[in-house]
Structure formats: structure tokens, C-alpha cells
Amino acid sequence: MLYLIGLGLGDHTDITVKGLAIIKKAKRVYLESYTSIYCDDGINELQQFYGRPVIAADREFVEQNSDQILANAGNDDVAFLVVGDPLGATTHTDLILRAREKGIEHRIIHNASIINACGCCGLQLYNFGEVVSIPLWTDTWRPTSFLDKIEANIDHGLHTLCLLDIKVKEQSIEAMMRGRQEYLPPTFMAVNVAAQQLLESIKEKSKEKATKLTADTICVALARIGSDTQKITKGSLIQMLNVDMGPPLHSLIIVGRSLHHIENEMLKLYSMP
Amino acid sequence: MLYLIGLGLGDHTDITVKGLAIIKKAKRVYLESYTSIYCDDGINELQQFYGRPVIAADREFVEQNSDQILANAGNDDVAFLVVGDPLGATTHTDLILRAREKGIEHRIIHNASIINACGCCGLQLYNFGEVVSIPLWTDTWRPTSFLDKIEANIDHGLHTLCLLDIKVKEQSIEAMMRGRQEYLPPTFMAVNVAAQQLLESIKEKSKEKATKLTADTICVALARIGSDTQKITKGSLIQMLNVDMGPPLHSLIIVGRSLHHIENEMLKLYSMP
């Protein structure tokens, strides 16, 4: 059986009792290490807590070695661990399909994801529209499609959860061209960078017509949700340029409507000084 | 400290290790028993698993006895348990605000919610729009606003997760008028009833103009997600009239766009025979 086990968001104790029991008896344990990271723990803390060896699986490994991951999983239990909930990213659906082709059953052990945990700031999950990913711009690649999606949500009075780019084990163009296995240091987009890209996108688009998202739109910055050091800060988009949310992971919510009384009261707890 | 602890979706072992440790040392443990239910366990199984007494808290209790729930929570730890993730429903934000008024700190221990766990069917969470609640119609009350929201999602090529009505400890109009503490048996809306209401809403609306949601729109029925008996079935909306998903809880996804290759492959696993 292939088990895809969500680890939740904070630290090693955010795994479920069910998930932990499966890890303890699994033949092999893999940790997906490219779509998200744990705030507080590395692989060593996890190994110690589980009392089991854990194999780090980056994108390359999962895409090229699925046969190895799935070896004999018809008879043995294999645990594939994912920070958050296992099915946020496409690649794991892919692993499930490869398992099913081999006649291997799968089971998902769910956990919290930023997609539901973002409700901790007091905004109602019912009032969120499409989730948006904000990719890190380069000098030559500056897509702005996220702005259109945010504006469509605002049109319908819906908040937007923006997931900020994570780059782990990415090669530089130079290394790629030279065929070298050299990797750039990991990058986690901060709220400030996301705000900067949003403000530049607005500036560009507003040359043609007025945008619904403006420098004054209320936002909520989230950092390390679920961990002991989590931080939530409410402010305008332009204020987000200077907010200090500390270490990764960050997310950003764009408020899409006038707030309910109770949403307002909750957000007051997190207002900027 | 007030702890709001998510129990996840399946059974008692879906609690996190962190949540369980808090329950074991909390002064009092309450179980919110009106916005959702566990598939597999009642309060007795929970008490046995935790080794602690658990106080059932229905809507009336939480709204009228928050002082009792929060008594001395400035010094003692109080655990308030919620199936799924703690912040799906407004009422718990309310409890947090009442705690903060009394100077009591709060902490949320997140867990899976149907809002992220619905990704288990293979549809990408990134492609979902606003979540929709479908209330159970009565003879005299037949709102159809959910149809407008589903159609707005389809307009943007987004799937819709429909949460189906739950009625627990509701009074009959007769009992209310007579001031009697008598309650109707609990009702959990089945996928079939939701499909019926959707089809009738379409029929009504299409008298004026063609609807984007039709009897042929592809849907995915979900039942008891996260439990050992979970069931996922793909079919057209009209087929959902006759699908047998078994005991509650049910949810229904309306597919809002042509599917990616990989979404299609995953959904094939759940096609109707």
C-alpha cells in the first residue's frame, strides 16, 4: 500500500496519530522536500521523532525514481510524507497514478493545509475565491496573471489566498547549460517581495484602466502558520512592503470585500501598530 | 489558554499528536457537536481514546454558556474540539473573541478540513472557486442562491465544493411555538437530495435563460472522506440522483472546466460502472 501522509504545518507533532502509526510500521519512509518545508523541523528531527530512517525525495528523485519508491509496495507499506496536506500539488497525483498502474492501492492521510489553516486570521473560508500562486519574477520573466485572478475574486467579493513562490534545489541557467549538478540556495518569497510585485503589476495594468486592487487594499500577511512562532499582520498592500514577518514560509491574503463585524473584530487583533 | 483543536475527518486517530497532548493535560475538554460529526466515532470512543471526560457542546450550549467554557481559562488550559479544522464556521471565531475580551489567549491546532481534503478525488485545489453551502429546502423555503455561485465559478472555469446541510438538535416549528425542548432527529443531506435541489433550481432558472450548470455537468460525490469507508463517485449531475453513497457525511463537487489529463486519469478511478 502507498500511503500519502500529510504532516500539517507547524512541527513534527502536527502529524496525526493515524499517520504516525503508519510511519512506524512502514517498510520505507520518504519525505517530499520540494513543494513546501516545515517551519521548525528538518529531516533529522523527524527521524528522531519517528524512530525511523527518512529518505529525502526532491523533485528530480520523485520524477525519476518512482519505480524505486513504489518497489514492492503491493506487499509492503510505503509512506510518502508531504508537509501540509498530501494533495496540494499535482506531482503527487502523478505518483498515485503510477502506483495504480502497477496495481498498488493508495490511501491518503489528510492534514491541515494553508488552504484551510489561513482561516486562523478570522476571515471566513466561505468568502475565499480561487487560490493564486505568485511566482518570483526574474529580470526577463514578469508574468502578471495573478493580478487578473485577484481582481476576478474582488469582483465577486471574495478574498484571495496568495501562495508565495518556493524554489528548492533549482539549477542556475549556467549550471544547466554546463550540465553541472549545482544548485542555487533555496529561496522563499517574503510577503514584502510579493507586495512589491503586486504593486508593480497594478502600476502596469492601470496604464490601461483603473484596477480594483490598489495600494490601499487591506491585506493579511501570514507567516509560519501552525508553529509556535506564527505571525499574522493586517495592513494595506503598500504597508506590506515594510512589514517584518520573520523567517519563511509566508502567505498573503488580499481582502476582497467589506468585512463582517466579526471578521473585523478578529482582524483588529492583528492590526499594525 | 483556550485551545481550539481540529479533530480531522475520519476517526479518533485523525487528531494530531500535538492536539492529543493538549487534551491529555487540559482542565476541561469540550466537543463541538453541531457543525459537523465524525464519521466513525461518538463521544464515548473519544473519551476512551483520550482517557478524559469530554463535555458535548451543542450550539445552544456554546452560545449561552461561553462563560462556563471560558471559566478560569486565563490560568487553566481549556480544550474545545471541533471535527475538521476549528475555523470552518463563524461561531468559533465568536468564542475566540469572547476569550480575548476576558484577556484569555487562544491557540488553534489545525487539522484537515473537507475544504482541502476534497483534493483526494484528483481535482486540483488550485482550480476551485468559492465554496457553496446547499441548505435543505422545506415546503415553503426554497432558496437557489447556491446556483448563482456555482455558475459564477463555472464562468471562471473553477470547480465548486458544495457543503451539504446538517441539522442537529433543531426544534420543530410546533415545539418552538409551544416553547418545548423537543428536537427533530438529526438530518444529513445526501448527495441525491442535493442533486434533486440543483436540478429543480436549474429548471426554474432556465425558464428565463439557459444555465451553465446542466443535468449533464460532471460531478464528484464524496462520502466519509478520511474514514476507512470513504467513497468517491464521478458521474453527471442527473446520475447523482441515484448514486448510493451510504451513510453521512456527503459532499458534492461540481466540475467547472474541461479537465487536465491527470485530473481525468484520477477521476477514472472513481467513474460509475
Coordinates of C-alpha atoms in Angstrom, one line a residue:
Chain A
M1 CA 0.0 0.0 0.0
L2 CA 1.2 3.5 -0.8
Y3 CA 0.3 5.9 2.0
L4 CA 0.5 9.6 1.2
I5 CA 0.7 11.2 4.7
G6 CA 0.2 14.9 5.4
L7 CA 2.5 16.3 8.1
G8 CA 0.5 19.5 8.7
L9 CA 2.1 22.9 9.0
G10 CA 4.0 23.6 12.3
D11 CA 6.4 21.0 13.5
H12 CA 6.8 17.2 13.9
T13 CA 4.0 16.9 16.4
D14 CA 1.5 18.2 13.8
I15 CA 1.3 14.7 12.3
T16 CA -1.9 12.8 13.1
V17 CA -1.9 9.8 15.4
K18 CA -3.0 7.7 12.4
G19 CA -0.2 8.9 10.2
L20 CA 2.5 8.3 12.9
A21 CA 1.3 4.7 13.4
I22 CA 1.6 4.0 9.7
I23 CA 5.2 5.5 9.5
K24 CA 6.3 3.4 12.4
K25 CA 5.3 0.2 10.6
A26 CA 6.1 1.2 7.0
K27 CA 8.9 -0.6 5.2
R28 CA 10.3 2.7 3.7
V29 CA 9.6 6.3 4.5
Y30 CA 10.1 9.2 2.0
L31 CA 9.8 12.9 2.7
E32 CA 8.8 15.1 -0.2
S33 CA 11.1 18.1 0.1
Y34 CA 10.3 20.4 -2.8
T35 CA 6.8 21.8 -2.7
S36 CA 6.9 23.0 0.9
I37 CA 9.1 23.0 4.1
Y38 CA 8.4 22.6 7.7
C39 CA 8.9 25.7 9.7
D40 CA 10.5 24.3 12.7
D41 CA 12.0 20.9 11.9
G42 CA 14.4 19.3 9.5
I43 CA 14.7 15.7 8.4
N44 CA 16.8 14.8 11.5
E45 CA 14.1 15.9 14.0
L46 CA 11.6 13.9 12.0
Q47 CA 13.8 10.8 12.0
Q48 CA 14.3 11.1 15.7
F49 CA 10.6 11.6 16.4
Y50 CA 9.5 8.7 14.2
G51 CA 12.4 6.4 15.3
R52 CA 12.7 5.6 11.6
P53 CA 15.1 6.5 8.8
V54 CA 13.5 9.0 6.4
I55 CA 14.7 9.3 2.7
A56 CA 14.6 12.9 1.4
A57 CA 12.9 13.0 -2.0
D58 CA 13.3 16.1 -4.1
R59 CA 11.5 16.7 -7.4
E60 CA 14.2 15.0 -9.5
F61 CA 14.1 11.9 -7.3
V62 CA 10.3 11.6 -7.3
E63 CA 10.0 12.1 -11.1
Q64 CA 12.9 9.8 -12.0
N65 CA 12.7 7.2 -9.3
S66 CA 9.1 6.4 -8.8
D67 CA 9.8 2.8 -9.5
Q68 CA 12.2 2.7 -6.6
I69 CA 9.6 4.5 -4.3
L70 CA 6.9 2.0 -5.4
A71 CA 9.1 -1.1 -5.3
N72 CA 7.2 -4.0 -3.9
A73 CA 4.5 -1.6 -2.5
G74 CA 1.9 -4.2 -3.4
N75 CA 3.1 -6.2 -0.5
D76 CA 5.0 -3.7 1.7
D77 CA 3.7 -0.4 3.1
V78 CA 5.5 2.6 1.8
A79 CA 4.9 6.0 3.4
F80 CA 5.4 9.2 1.4
L81 CA 5.3 12.3 3.6
V82 CA 4.2 15.7 2.5
V83 CA 4.2 18.9 4.5
G84 CA 0.6 20.2 4.8
D85 CA -2.0 18.0 3.1
P86 CA -0.7 15.5 0.5
L87 CA -2.7 16.7 -2.5
G88 CA -1.9 20.4 -2.8
A89 CA 0.4 19.8 -5.7
T90 CA 0.0 17.9 -9.0
T91 CA 3.0 15.7 -8.7
H92 CA 1.6 13.5 -6.0
T93 CA -1.5 12.7 -8.1
D94 CA 1.0 11.6 -10.6
L95 CA 2.7 9.2 -8.1
I96 CA -0.8 7.8 -7.2
L97 CA -1.5 7.1 -10.9
R98 CA 1.9 5.4 -11.3
A99 CA 1.1 3.2 -8.3
R100 CA -2.4 2.3 -9.6
E101 CA -0.9 1.3 -13.0
K102 CA 1.2 -1.2 -11.1
G103 CA -1.9 -2.4 -9.2
I104 CA -0.7 -0.8 -5.9
E105 CA -3.5 0.6 -3.8
H106 CA -3.1 4.0 -2.2
R107 CA -4.5 5.8 0.8
I108 CA -4.3 9.4 1.8
I109 CA -3.9 10.5 5.4
H110 CA -5.1 14.1 5.4
N111 CA -3.8 17.0 7.5
A112 CA -4.1 20.8 7.6
S113 CA -3.0 22.8 4.6
I114 CA -2.5 26.6 4.4
I115 CA -5.6 26.5 2.2
N116 CA -7.8 25.8 5.2
A117 CA -5.5 27.0 8.0
C118 CA -5.5 30.5 6.7
G119 CA -8.9 30.8 8.4
C120 CA -7.0 31.4 11.6
C121 CA -6.8 35.1 10.9
G122 CA -10.6 35.3 11.3
L123 CA -11.6 35.7 7.6
Q124 CA -14.3 33.2 6.7
L125 CA -13.2 30.4 4.4
Y126 CA -16.6 30.6 2.7
N127 CA -15.6 34.0 1.4
F128 CA -12.4 33.0 -0.4
G129 CA -12.2 32.6 -4.2
E130 CA -9.6 30.9 -6.4
V131 CA -6.2 30.4 -4.8
V132 CA -3.4 32.3 -6.6
S133 CA 0.3 31.5 -6.8
I134 CA 2.7 34.4 -7.1
P135 CA 5.9 33.3 -8.9
L136 CA 9.2 35.1 -8.2
W137 CA 10.0 37.4 -11.1
T138 CA 13.3 37.4 -12.8
D139 CA 14.8 40.2 -14.9
T140 CA 13.3 38.8 -18.1
W141 CA 10.2 37.0 -16.8
R142 CA 7.5 39.1 -15.2
P143 CA 4.1 37.4 -15.5
T144 CA 1.1 39.3 -14.0
S145 CA -1.7 36.7 -14.5
F146 CA -2.1 36.5 -10.7
L147 CA -3.4 40.1 -10.7
D148 CA -6.3 39.2 -13.1
K149 CA -7.3 36.3 -10.8
I150 CA -7.2 38.5 -7.7
E151 CA -9.3 41.1 -9.5
A152 CA -11.8 38.5 -10.5
N153 CA -12.1 37.4 -6.9
I154 CA -12.6 41.1 -5.8
D155 CA -15.3 41.4 -8.4
H156 CA -17.2 38.7 -6.7
G157 CA -16.5 40.0 -3.2
L158 CA -14.1 37.1 -2.4
H159 CA -10.8 37.1 -0.6
T160 CA -7.7 35.7 -2.3
L161 CA -5.1 33.5 -0.6
C162 CA -1.8 34.1 -2.4
L163 CA 0.8 31.3 -2.1
L164 CA 4.3 32.7 -2.5
D165 CA 7.0 31.1 -4.5
I166 CA 9.3 28.4 -3.1
K167 CA 12.5 27.5 -5.0
V168 CA 14.3 24.5 -3.7
K169 CA 17.2 22.7 -5.5
E170 CA 16.9 24.8 -8.6
Q171 CA 19.7 24.9 -11.0
S172 CA 21.2 28.2 -12.3
I173 CA 20.9 28.6 -16.1
E174 CA 24.7 28.5 -16.2
A175 CA 24.8 25.1 -14.3
M176 CA 22.0 23.8 -16.6
M177 CA 23.9 24.8 -19.7
R178 CA 27.1 23.2 -18.5
G179 CA 25.3 20.1 -17.3
R180 CA 26.5 20.5 -13.8
Q181 CA 24.7 19.2 -10.7
E182 CA 25.0 22.6 -8.9
Y183 CA 22.0 24.2 -7.2
L184 CA 21.0 27.7 -6.2
P185 CA 20.4 28.3 -2.5
P186 CA 16.7 27.8 -1.6
T187 CA 14.6 30.9 -1.9
F188 CA 11.3 31.5 -0.1
M189 CA 9.4 34.6 -1.3
A190 CA 8.7 37.0 1.5
V191 CA 5.4 39.0 1.8
N192 CA 7.4 42.2 1.0
V193 CA 8.5 40.8 -2.3
A194 CA 5.0 39.7 -3.2
A195 CA 3.7 43.1 -2.3
Q196 CA 6.3 44.7 -4.5
Q197 CA 5.4 42.5 -7.5
L198 CA 1.7 43.2 -6.9
L199 CA 2.2 47.0 -6.8
E200 CA 4.3 46.9 -10.0
S201 CA 1.7 44.8 -11.7
I202 CA -1.0 47.3 -10.7
K203 CA 1.1 50.2 -12.0
E204 CA 1.5 48.4 -15.3
K205 CA -2.2 47.5 -15.7
S206 CA -3.6 50.8 -14.5
K207 CA -2.0 52.5 -17.5
E208 CA -4.9 51.0 -19.4
K209 CA -7.6 51.1 -16.8
A210 CA -8.2 51.5 -13.1
T211 CA -7.5 48.4 -11.1
K212 CA -9.7 47.1 -8.3
L213 CA -6.7 46.1 -6.3
T214 CA -4.9 49.2 -5.1
A215 CA -2.1 50.2 -2.8
D216 CA -4.8 50.8 -0.1
T217 CA -6.5 47.4 -0.4
I218 CA -6.5 45.6 3.0
C219 CA -4.2 42.6 3.2
V220 CA -3.3 40.0 5.8
A221 CA 0.2 38.7 6.0
L222 CA 0.7 35.1 7.4
A223 CA 4.0 33.6 8.5
R224 CA 4.8 30.1 9.9
I225 CA 1.1 29.3 10.5
G226 CA 0.6 26.5 12.9
S227 CA 4.1 26.9 14.5
D228 CA 4.9 28.4 17.9
T229 CA 6.2 31.5 16.2
Q230 CA 3.3 32.1 13.8
K231 CA 2.7 35.7 13.0
I232 CA -0.4 37.4 11.5
T233 CA -0.4 41.1 10.4
K234 CA -3.1 43.1 8.9
G235 CA -2.3 46.2 6.8
S236 CA -2.8 47.9 3.4
L237 CA -0.9 46.4 0.4
I238 CA 1.6 49.3 0.5
Q239 CA 2.2 48.7 4.2
M240 CA 3.1 45.1 3.3
L241 CA 6.3 46.4 1.6
N242 CA 7.8 47.1 5.0
V243 CA 6.2 44.6 7.3
D244 CA 8.7 42.2 9.0
M245 CA 7.2 38.7 9.1
G246 CA 10.4 36.9 10.0
P247 CA 11.6 33.6 8.6
P248 CA 9.6 31.6 5.9
L249 CA 7.0 30.4 5.0
H250 CA 4.9 33.4 4.2
S251 CA 1.5 33.7 2.6
L252 CA -0.6 36.8 1.7
I253 CA -4.3 37.3 1.8
I254 CA -6.0 40.0 -0.2
V255 CA -9.2 41.1 1.4
G256 CA -11.9 41.1 -1.3
R257 CA -15.0 42.7 0.3
S258 CA -16.1 44.9 3.2
L259 CA -15.7 42.8 6.3
H260 CA -18.4 41.3 8.5
H261 CA -18.4 42.8 12.0
I262 CA -16.9 39.6 13.4
E263 CA -14.1 39.4 10.7
N264 CA -13.3 43.0 11.6
E265 CA -13.1 42.3 15.3
M266 CA -10.8 39.3 14.7
L267 CA -8.5 41.2 12.4
K268 CA -8.2 44.0 14.9
L269 CA -6.1 41.5 17.0
Y270 CA -3.6 41.6 14.2
S271 CA -3.6 45.3 13.1
M272 CA -0.3 47.1 12.5
P273 CA 0.8 49.3 15.4
Chain B
M1 CA -5.3 29.3 27.4
L2 CA -8.2 28.4 25.1
Y3 CA -7.1 25.7 22.6
L4 CA -9.3 25.2 19.6
I5 CA -8.3 21.7 18.3
G6 CA -9.2 20.3 15.0
L7 CA -10.1 16.5 15.0
G8 CA -9.7 16.0 11.3
L9 CA -12.2 14.0 9.3
G10 CA -12.2 10.2 9.8
D11 CA -12.0 8.8 13.3
H12 CA -10.4 9.5 16.7
T13 CA -6.9 8.7 15.4
D14 CA -7.0 11.6 13.0
I15 CA -6.2 14.0 15.8
T16 CA -2.6 15.4 15.7
V17 CA 0.0 14.3 18.2
K18 CA 0.1 18.0 19.3
G19 CA -3.7 18.2 19.8
L20 CA -3.8 14.9 21.8
A21 CA -1.1 16.0 24.2
I22 CA -3.0 19.2 24.9
I23 CA -6.2 17.3 25.6
K24 CA -4.5 15.0 28.0
K25 CA -3.3 17.9 30.2
A26 CA -6.3 20.2 29.7
K27 CA -8.5 21.1 32.7
R28 CA -11.7 20.7 30.7
V29 CA -12.4 19.3 27.3
Y30 CA -15.5 20.3 25.2
L31 CA -16.6 18.7 21.9
E32 CA -18.5 21.0 19.5
S33 CA -21.3 18.8 18.3
Y34 CA -23.3 20.9 15.8
T35 CA -21.4 22.0 12.8
S36 CA -20.2 18.5 11.8
I37 CA -19.9 15.0 13.0
Y38 CA -17.3 12.3 13.0
C39 CA -18.0 9.5 10.6
D40 CA -16.8 6.6 12.7
D41 CA -16.8 7.7 16.4
G42 CA -19.1 9.0 19.0
I43 CA -18.2 10.9 22.2
N44 CA -17.7 7.6 24.1
E45 CA -14.9 6.4 21.7
L46 CA -13.3 9.8 22.1
Q47 CA -13.4 9.7 25.9
Q48 CA -11.9 6.3 25.9
F49 CA -9.1 7.2 23.5
Y50 CA -8.2 10.4 25.3
G51 CA -8.6 8.9 28.8
R52 CA -10.5 12.1 29.7
P53 CA -14.1 13.1 30.2
V54 CA -15.5 15.1 27.2
I55 CA -18.4 17.6 27.5
A56 CA -20.7 17.7 24.5
A57 CA -21.3 21.3 23.5
D58 CA -24.2 22.0 21.1
R59 CA -25.0 25.4 19.6
E60 CA -27.3 26.4 22.4
F61 CA -24.6 25.5 25.0
V62 CA -21.8 27.3 23.2
E63 CA -23.9 30.4 22.6
Q64 CA -25.3 30.6 26.1
N65 CA -22.6 29.2 28.3
S66 CA -19.4 30.7 26.9
D67 CA -18.6 32.0 30.4
Q68 CA -18.7 28.5 31.7
I69 CA -16.5 27.2 28.9
L70 CA -14.0 30.0 29.5
A71 CA -14.1 29.9 33.3
N72 CA -10.6 30.4 34.7
A73 CA -9.1 29.8 31.2
G74 CA -6.6 32.5 32.0
N75 CA -4.9 30.1 34.3
D76 CA -6.2 26.7 33.2
D77 CA -6.0 25.1 29.8
V78 CA -9.4 24.5 28.2
A79 CA -9.7 22.4 25.0
F80 CA -12.5 23.0 22.6
L81 CA -12.6 20.2 20.0
V82 CA -14.0 20.6 16.5
V83 CA -14.4 18.0 13.8
G84 CA -12.3 19.0 10.8
D85 CA -10.4 22.3 11.2
P86 CA -11.5 24.6 14.0
L87 CA -12.2 27.7 11.9
G88 CA -14.7 26.5 9.3
A89 CA -17.7 28.1 11.0
T90 CA -18.2 31.6 12.3
T91 CA -19.3 30.6 15.8
H92 CA -15.8 29.6 16.9
T93 CA -14.4 33.0 15.9
D94 CA -17.0 34.3 18.2
L95 CA -15.7 32.1 21.1
I96 CA -12.2 33.4 20.5
L97 CA -13.4 37.0 20.6
R98 CA -15.2 36.4 23.9
A99 CA -12.0 34.8 25.3
R100 CA -9.9 37.8 24.2
E101 CA -12.3 40.2 25.8
K102 CA -11.6 38.4 29.1
G103 CA -7.8 38.6 28.4
I104 CA -7.6 34.9 27.7
E105 CA -5.1 33.9 25.0
H106 CA -6.1 31.4 22.3
R107 CA -4.3 28.9 20.1
I108 CA -5.5 26.9 17.1
I109 CA -4.4 23.4 16.5
H110 CA -5.2 22.9 12.8
N111 CA -6.3 19.7 11.0
A112 CA -7.7 18.6 7.7
S113 CA -11.0 20.1 6.6
I114 CA -13.2 18.9 3.7
I115 CA -12.2 22.2 2.1
N116 CA -8.7 20.8 1.5
A117 CA -9.3 17.1 1.8
C118 CA -11.7 17.1 -1.2
G119 CA -8.5 17.2 -3.3
C120 CA -8.3 13.4 -2.7
C121 CA -10.5 12.9 -5.8
G122 CA -7.7 14.2 -8.0
L123 CA -9.2 17.6 -8.8
Q124 CA -6.6 20.4 -8.3
L125 CA -7.3 22.6 -5.2
Y126 CA -6.0 25.5 -7.3
N127 CA -8.9 25.1 -9.6
F128 CA -11.7 25.5 -7.0
G129 CA -13.7 28.7 -6.7
E130 CA -16.0 29.9 -3.8
V131 CA -17.3 27.1 -1.5
V132 CA -21.1 26.8 -1.6
S133 CA -23.5 25.6 1.1
I134 CA -26.7 23.9 0.0
P135 CA -29.4 24.2 2.6
L136 CA -32.2 21.6 2.9
W137 CA -35.4 23.0 1.3
T138 CA -38.7 23.0 3.1
D139 CA -42.1 23.2 1.6
T140 CA -42.1 27.0 1.9
W141 CA -38.4 27.9 1.8
R142 CA -36.6 27.1 -1.5
P143 CA -33.6 29.4 -1.9
T144 CA -31.5 29.0 -5.0
S145 CA -28.6 31.4 -4.5
F146 CA -26.2 28.4 -4.5
L147 CA -26.9 28.0 -8.2
D148 CA -25.7 31.6 -9.0
K149 CA -22.5 30.9 -7.1
I150 CA -21.9 27.6 -8.9
E151 CA -22.5 29.3 -12.2
A152 CA -20.1 32.2 -11.4
N153 CA -17.4 29.5 -10.7
I154 CA -18.2 27.7 -14.0
D155 CA -17.8 31.1 -15.7
H156 CA -14.3 31.3 -14.4
G157 CA -13.5 27.7 -15.2
L158 CA -13.5 26.7 -11.5
H159 CA -14.8 23.7 -9.6
T160 CA -17.3 24.1 -6.8
L161 CA -17.2 22.3 -3.5
C162 CA -20.8 22.1 -2.2
L163 CA -21.2 21.5 1.5
L164 CA -24.5 19.8 2.2
D165 CA -26.8 20.8 5.0
I166 CA -26.5 19.3 8.5
K167 CA -29.3 19.7 11.0
V168 CA -28.5 18.6 14.6
K169 CA -30.7 19.4 17.6
E170 CA -33.2 21.6 15.6
Q171 CA -36.6 22.3 17.0
S172 CA -39.8 21.7 15.0
I173 CA -41.8 24.9 14.5
E174 CA -44.5 23.3 16.6
A175 CA -42.1 22.7 19.5
M176 CA -40.7 26.2 19.2
M177 CA -44.2 27.8 19.3
R178 CA -45.1 25.7 22.3
G179 CA -41.8 26.5 24.0
R180 CA -40.9 22.8 24.3
Q181 CA -37.4 21.5 24.5
E182 CA -38.1 18.8 21.8
Y183 CA -35.8 18.2 18.9
L184 CA -36.1 16.8 15.5
P185 CA -34.0 13.7 14.6
P186 CA -30.6 14.8 13.1
T187 CA -30.6 15.2 9.3
F188 CA -27.6 15.0 7.0
M189 CA -28.3 15.9 3.4
A190 CA -27.4 13.1 1.0
V191 CA -25.8 13.8 -2.4
N192 CA -29.1 12.6 -4.1
V193 CA -31.1 15.3 -2.3
A194 CA -28.6 18.0 -3.2
A195 CA -28.7 16.8 -6.9
Q196 CA -32.5 17.0 -6.8
Q197 CA -32.5 20.5 -5.5
L198 CA -29.9 21.6 -8.0
L199 CA -31.9 20.1 -10.9
E200 CA -35.0 21.9 -9.7
S201 CA -33.1 25.1 -9.4
I202 CA -31.8 24.7 -12.9
K203 CA -35.3 24.0 -14.2
E204 CA -36.6 27.2 -12.6
K205 CA -33.8 29.4 -13.7
S206 CA -33.7 28.1 -17.3
K207 CA -37.3 29.4 -17.8
E208 CA -35.5 32.8 -18.2
K209 CA -32.2 31.8 -19.7
A210 CA -30.0 28.8 -20.4
T211 CA -28.0 27.7 -17.4
K212 CA -24.3 26.8 -17.5
L213 CA -24.9 24.0 -15.0
T214 CA -26.9 21.3 -16.6
A215 CA -28.1 17.7 -16.0
D216 CA -25.0 16.6 -17.9
T217 CA -22.4 18.5 -15.9
I218 CA -19.8 16.2 -14.4
C219 CA -19.9 15.9 -10.6
V220 CA -17.9 14.1 -8.0
A221 CA -19.8 12.7 -5.0
L222 CA -17.7 12.4 -1.8
A223 CA -18.7 10.4 1.3
R224 CA -17.0 9.9 4.7
I225 CA -13.7 11.3 3.4
G226 CA -10.7 10.3 5.5
S227 CA -12.5 7.3 7.1
D228 CA -11.9 3.6 6.2
T229 CA -15.2 3.6 4.4
Q230 CA -14.7 6.7 2.3
K231 CA -16.3 6.6 -1.1
I232 CA -15.8 8.8 -4.2
T233 CA -18.0 8.5 -7.3
K234 CA -17.8 10.5 -10.5
G235 CA -20.9 11.0 -12.7
S236 CA -23.2 13.5 -14.3
L237 CA -25.5 15.7 -12.1
I238 CA -28.5 13.6 -13.2
Q239 CA -26.7 10.4 -12.3
M240 CA -26.2 11.8 -8.8
L241 CA -29.9 11.4 -8.2
N242 CA -29.4 7.6 -8.0
V243 CA -25.9 7.2 -6.7
D244 CA -25.7 5.3 -3.4
M245 CA -23.0 6.9 -1.2
G246 CA -24.0 5.2 2.1
P247 CA -24.1 6.9 5.5
P248 CA -23.2 10.6 6.0
L249 CA -21.3 12.9 5.7
H250 CA -21.7 13.7 2.0
S251 CA -20.3 16.5 -0.2
L252 CA -20.6 17.2 -3.8
I253 CA -18.2 18.7 -6.3
I254 CA -19.4 20.4 -9.5
V255 CA -16.6 20.2 -12.1
G256 CA -16.2 23.6 -13.6
R257 CA -13.9 23.2 -16.6
S258 CA -12.5 20.7 -19.1
L259 CA -10.2 18.5 -17.0
H260 CA -6.4 18.3 -17.2
H261 CA -5.2 14.9 -18.5
I262 CA -4.1 14.0 -15.0
E263 CA -7.3 15.1 -13.3
N264 CA -9.1 12.9 -15.9
E265 CA -6.9 9.9 -15.2
M266 CA -7.5 10.2 -11.4
L267 CA -11.3 10.6 -11.8
K268 CA -11.4 7.5 -14.0
L269 CA -10.6 5.5 -10.8
Y270 CA -14.0 6.7 -9.5
S271 CA -16.2 6.5 -12.6
M272 CA -19.7 5.0 -12.3
P273 CA -19.9 1.4 -13.6

